[in-house]
PDB file of C-alpha atoms in Angstrom:
ATOM      1  CA  MET R   1      41.135 -32.905  51.055  1.00  0.00           C
ATOM      2  CA  ASN R   2      41.747 -29.279  50.117  1.00  0.00           C
ATOM      3  CA  LYS R   3      40.155 -28.566  46.704  1.00  0.00           C
ATOM      4  CA  VAL R   4      38.582 -25.347  45.443  1.00  0.00           C
ATOM      5  CA  ILE R   5      36.693 -24.745  42.191  1.00  0.00           C
ATOM      6  CA  LEU R   6      35.780 -21.150  41.316  1.00  0.00           C
ATOM      7  CA  MET R   7      34.329 -19.278  38.381  1.00  0.00           C
ATOM      8  CA  GLY R   8      34.317 -15.511  38.282  1.00  0.00           C
ATOM      9  CA  ARG R   9      35.648 -12.349  36.690  1.00  0.00           C
ATOM     10  CA  LEU R  10      38.971 -10.672  37.338  1.00  0.00           C
ATOM     11  CA  THR R  11      38.554  -7.421  39.248  1.00  0.00           C
ATOM     12  CA  ARG R  12      41.731  -5.962  37.698  1.00  0.00           C
ATOM     13  CA  ASP R  13      44.721  -7.044  35.616  1.00  0.00           C
ATOM     14  CA  PRO R  14      46.937  -9.616  37.387  1.00  0.00           C
ATOM     15  CA  GLU R  15      49.953  -8.333  39.319  1.00  0.00           C
ATOM     16  CA  VAL R  16      52.973 -10.354  38.228  1.00  0.00           C
ATOM     17  CA  ARG R  17      56.372 -10.528  39.859  1.00  0.00           C
ATOM     18  CA  TYR R  18      59.291 -12.841  39.221  1.00  0.00           C
ATOM     19  CA  SER R  19      61.205 -14.666  41.945  1.00  0.00           C
ATOM     20  CA  GLN R  20      64.917 -14.048  42.246  1.00  0.00           C
ATOM     21  CA  GLY R  21      67.611 -16.637  41.691  1.00  0.00           C
ATOM     22  CA  GLU R  22      69.016 -18.686  38.855  1.00  0.00           C
ATOM     23  CA  SER R  23      65.648 -19.827  37.543  1.00  0.00           C
ATOM     24  CA  SER R  24      63.150 -17.055  38.147  1.00  0.00           C
ATOM     25  CA  MET R  25      59.490 -18.048  38.431  1.00  0.00           C
ATOM     26  CA  ALA R  26      56.426 -15.965  37.591  1.00  0.00           C
ATOM     27  CA  ILE R  27      54.101 -15.271  40.522  1.00  0.00           C
ATOM     28  CA  ALA R  28      50.751 -13.815  39.407  1.00  0.00           C
ATOM     29  CA  ARG R  29      48.212 -12.497  41.905  1.00  0.00           C
ATOM     30  CA  TYR R  30      44.662 -11.655  40.951  1.00  0.00           C
ATOM     31  CA  THR R  31      41.256 -11.337  42.552  1.00  0.00           C
ATOM     32  CA  LEU R  32      38.140 -13.087  41.284  1.00  0.00           C
ATOM     33  CA  ALA R  33      34.665 -11.681  41.837  1.00  0.00           C
ATOM     34  CA  VAL R  34      32.539 -14.804  42.315  1.00  0.00           C
ATOM     35  CA  ASP R  35      28.758 -14.336  42.273  1.00  0.00           C
ATOM     36  CA  ARG R  36      26.792 -15.589  45.245  1.00  0.00           C
ATOM     37  CA  ARG R  37      23.801 -17.828  44.628  1.00  0.00           C
ATOM     38  CA  PHE R  38      21.733 -16.570  47.532  1.00  0.00           C
ATOM     39  CA  ASN R  39      21.359 -13.285  49.393  1.00  0.00           C
ATOM     40  CA  ARG R  40      21.475 -13.804  53.159  1.00  0.00           C
ATOM     41  CA  ASN R  41      20.148 -11.430  55.806  1.00  0.00           C
ATOM     42  CA  ASN R  42      19.317  -8.750  53.217  1.00  0.00           C
ATOM     43  CA  ASP R  43      23.029  -8.318  52.519  1.00  0.00           C
ATOM     44  CA  ASP R  44      23.637  -6.019  49.534  1.00  0.00           C
ATOM     45  CA  GLN R  45      26.862  -7.815  48.595  1.00  0.00           C
ATOM     46  CA  THR R  46      26.191 -10.110  45.627  1.00  0.00           C
ATOM     47  CA  ALA R  47      29.753 -11.397  45.097  1.00  0.00           C
ATOM     48  CA  ASP R  48      32.743 -12.622  47.049  1.00  0.00           C
ATOM     49  CA  PHE R  49      36.197 -11.316  46.167  1.00  0.00           C
ATOM     50  CA  ILE R  50      38.705 -14.128  46.380  1.00  0.00           C
ATOM     51  CA  GLY R  51      42.461 -13.703  46.118  1.00  0.00           C
ATOM     52  CA  CYS R  52      44.274 -16.150  43.853  1.00  0.00           C
ATOM     53  CA  VAL R  53      47.969 -16.771  43.231  1.00  0.00           C
ATOM     54  CA  ALA R  54      49.409 -18.678  40.253  1.00  0.00           C
ATOM     55  CA  PHE R  55      53.032 -19.830  40.056  1.00  0.00           C
ATOM     56  CA  GLY R  56      55.324 -20.699  37.137  1.00  0.00           C
ATOM     57  CA  ARG R  57      53.712 -21.321  33.762  1.00  0.00           C
ATOM     58  CA  ALA R  58      50.250 -20.648  35.175  1.00  0.00           C
ATOM     59  CA  GLY R  59      51.515 -17.235  36.316  1.00  0.00           C
ATOM     60  CA  GLU R  60      53.001 -16.513  32.896  1.00  0.00           C
ATOM     61  CA  PHE R  61      49.715 -17.518  31.239  1.00  0.00           C
ATOM     62  CA  ALA R  62      47.770 -15.182  33.545  1.00  0.00           C
ATOM     63  CA  GLU R  63      50.181 -12.337  32.767  1.00  0.00           C
ATOM     64  CA  LYS R  64      49.857 -12.843  29.017  1.00  0.00           C
ATOM     65  CA  TYR R  65      46.116 -13.462  28.612  1.00  0.00           C
ATOM     66  CA  PHE R  66      44.114 -12.429  31.696  1.00  0.00           C
ATOM     67  CA  ARG R  67      42.704  -8.911  31.877  1.00  0.00           C
ATOM     68  CA  LYS R  68      40.213  -7.093  34.042  1.00  0.00           C
ATOM     69  CA  GLY R  69      36.710  -8.478  33.390  1.00  0.00           C
ATOM     70  CA  THR R  70      37.901 -11.793  31.948  1.00  0.00           C
ATOM     71  CA  LYS R  71      35.692 -14.675  33.099  1.00  0.00           C
ATOM     72  CA  VAL R  72      37.804 -17.634  34.218  1.00  0.00           C
ATOM     73  CA  ALA R  73      37.356 -20.975  35.942  1.00  0.00           C
ATOM     74  CA  ILE R  74      40.086 -22.161  38.282  1.00  0.00           C
ATOM     75  CA  THR R  75      40.829 -25.140  40.476  1.00  0.00           C
ATOM     76  CA  GLY R  76      43.289 -25.041  43.319  1.00  0.00           C
ATOM     77  CA  ARG R  77      43.725 -25.257  47.060  1.00  0.00           C
ATOM     78  CA  ILE R  78      43.213 -22.835  49.931  1.00  0.00           C
ATOM     79  CA  GLN R  79      46.375 -21.702  51.664  1.00  0.00           C
ATOM     80  CA  THR R  80      46.503 -19.600  54.804  1.00  0.00           C
ATOM     81  CA  GLY R  81      49.434 -17.627  56.112  1.00  0.00           C
ATOM     82  CA  SER R  82      50.456 -14.637  58.169  1.00  0.00           C
ATOM     83  CA  TYR R  83      53.052 -11.884  58.270  1.00  0.00           C
ATOM     84  CA  THR R  84      53.854  -8.847  60.392  1.00  0.00           C
ATOM     85  CA  ASN R  85      53.360  -5.557  58.563  1.00  0.00           C
ATOM     86  CA  ARG R  86      55.482  -2.400  58.928  1.00  0.00           C
ATOM     87  CA  ASP R  87      53.387  -1.229  61.869  1.00  0.00           C
ATOM     88  CA  GLY R  88      54.124  -4.447  63.772  1.00  0.00           C
ATOM     89  CA  VAL R  89      50.582  -5.783  63.325  1.00  0.00           C
ATOM     90  CA  LYS R  90      50.166  -9.460  62.466  1.00  0.00           C
ATOM     91  CA  VAL R  91      48.133  -9.857  59.261  1.00  0.00           C
ATOM     92  CA  TYR R  92      46.446 -13.158  58.359  1.00  0.00           C
ATOM     93  CA  THR R  93      45.998 -14.137  54.717  1.00  0.00           C
ATOM     94  CA  THR R  94      43.860 -16.635  52.811  1.00  0.00           C
ATOM     95  CA  ASP R  95      44.518 -17.277  49.126  1.00  0.00           C
ATOM     96  CA  VAL R  96      43.662 -19.889  46.533  1.00  0.00           C
ATOM     97  CA  VAL R  97      46.819 -21.397  45.033  1.00  0.00           C
ATOM     98  CA  VAL R  98      45.899 -22.025  41.402  1.00  0.00           C
ATOM     99  CA  GLU R  99      46.529 -25.504  40.017  1.00  0.00           C
ATOM    100  CA  GLU R 100      44.493 -25.156  36.803  1.00  0.00           C
ATOM    101  CA  GLN R 101      42.943 -22.144  35.103  1.00  0.00           C
ATOM    102  CA  GLU R 102      40.995 -21.664  31.901  1.00  0.00           C
ATOM    103  CA  PHE R 103      38.736 -19.234  30.158  1.00  0.00           C
ATOM    104  CA  ALA R 104      35.040 -19.566  30.999  1.00  0.00           C
ATOM    105  CA  GLU R 105      33.710 -17.710  27.959  1.00  0.00           C
ATOM    106  CA  SER R 106      34.748 -16.933  24.428  1.00  0.00           C
ATOM    107  CA  LYS R 107      36.597 -13.804  23.421  1.00  0.00           C
ATOM    108  CA  ASN R 108      33.539 -12.439  21.589  1.00  0.00           C
ATOM    109  CA  SER R 109      31.315 -12.594  24.669  1.00  0.00           C
ATOM    110  CA  ASN R 110      33.714 -10.473  26.767  1.00  0.00           C
ATOM    111  CA  ALA R 111      33.966  -7.103  25.063  1.00  0.00           C
ATOM    112  CA  GLY R 112      36.305  -5.782  27.781  1.00  0.00           C
ATOM    113  CA  SER R 113      39.124  -8.158  26.835  1.00  0.00           C
ATOM    114  CA  GLU R 114      41.556  -6.902  24.225  1.00  0.00           C
ATOM    115  CA  ARG R 115      43.783  -9.971  24.017  1.00  0.00           C
ATOM    116  CA  GLY R 116      43.376 -13.588  22.941  1.00  0.00           C
ATOM    117  CA  SER R 117      40.953 -15.855  24.729  1.00  0.00           C
ATOM    118  CA  PHE R 118      42.070 -19.375  24.054  1.00  0.00           C
ATOM    119  CA  GLY R 119      43.713 -21.614  26.596  1.00  0.00           C
ATOM    120  CA  ALA R 120      47.234 -22.974  26.543  1.00  0.00           C
ATOM    121  CA  GLY R 121      47.514 -25.836  24.092  1.00  0.00           C
ATOM    122  CA  ARG R 122      44.235 -24.992  22.379  1.00  0.00           C
ATOM    123  CA  ALA R 123      43.951 -23.668  18.862  1.00  0.00           C
ATOM    124  CA  PRO R 124      41.893 -20.555  18.218  1.00  0.00           C
ATOM    125  CA  GLU R 125      38.369 -21.164  17.031  1.00  0.00           C
ATOM    126  CA  PRO R 126      38.040 -21.278  13.236  1.00  0.00           C
ATOM    127  CA  SER R 127      36.491 -18.287  11.610  1.00  0.00           C
ATOM    128  CA  GLY R 128      33.152 -18.924  10.014  1.00  0.00           C
ATOM    129  CA  ALA R 129      29.564 -18.041  10.639  1.00  0.00           C
ATOM    130  CA  GLY R 130      30.443 -16.887  14.162  1.00  0.00           C
ATOM    131  CA  ASP R 131      28.162 -19.431  15.826  1.00  0.00           C
ATOM    132  CA  GLY R 132      30.955 -21.898  16.608  1.00  0.00           C
ATOM    133  CA  PHE R 133      29.977 -24.381  13.871  1.00  0.00           C
ATOM    134  CA  MET R 134      31.831 -25.156  10.685  1.00  0.00           C
ATOM    135  CA  ASN R 135      29.993 -24.514   7.405  1.00  0.00           C
ATOM    136  CA  ILE R 136      29.138 -27.758   5.582  1.00  0.00           C
ATOM    137  CA  PRO R 137      28.768 -27.514   1.818  1.00  0.00           C
ATOM    138  CA  ASP R 138      25.414 -28.356   0.261  1.00  0.00           C
ATOM    139  CA  GLY R 139      24.883 -31.804  -1.219  1.00  0.00           C
ATOM    140  CA  ILE R 140      26.822 -33.975   1.249  1.00  0.00           C
ATOM    141  CA  ASP R 141      24.048 -34.589   3.776  1.00  0.00           C
ATOM    142  CA  GLU R 142      23.963 -38.307   2.948  1.00  0.00           C
ATOM    143  CA  GLU R 143      27.645 -38.791   3.835  1.00  0.00           C
ATOM    144  CA  LEU R 144      27.313 -37.577   7.422  1.00  0.00           C
ATOM    145  CA  PRO R 145      27.379 -40.382  10.042  1.00  0.00           C
ATOM    146  CA  PHE R 146      24.488 -38.906  12.035  1.00  0.00           C
ATOM    147  CA  ASN R 147      21.019 -37.433  11.469  1.00  0.00           C
TER     148      ASN R 147
END
């Protein structure tokens, strides 16, 4: 089984390209900074930087809504590969191919994001007191089905 679950912040805006051909497909690449739980061997590095690639609609979603600093949760699979660079050196790659991606915090908690922060198919949160709860008018406490 090849399954990866990550939560972290984008290190920069996604790089998006479109495939060529009759039906072009979005290919979004981004890097997530994922915090480490433990510090081993007095290592100063507190995060891992993991390359991710999203295809098709997931790539379009990343292009439209993801920005540097956005906290996201993704699921996917690890894919390895290799290529020979211009200098003739073989380069090995490891990426997470994104299967699902969603925001891991609200728009208000990430001041660095300038665009919308609601997932595909989700409605934006209703405006109200700002605490995420709807205001209930006084006098209808008895009609609520819970205490």
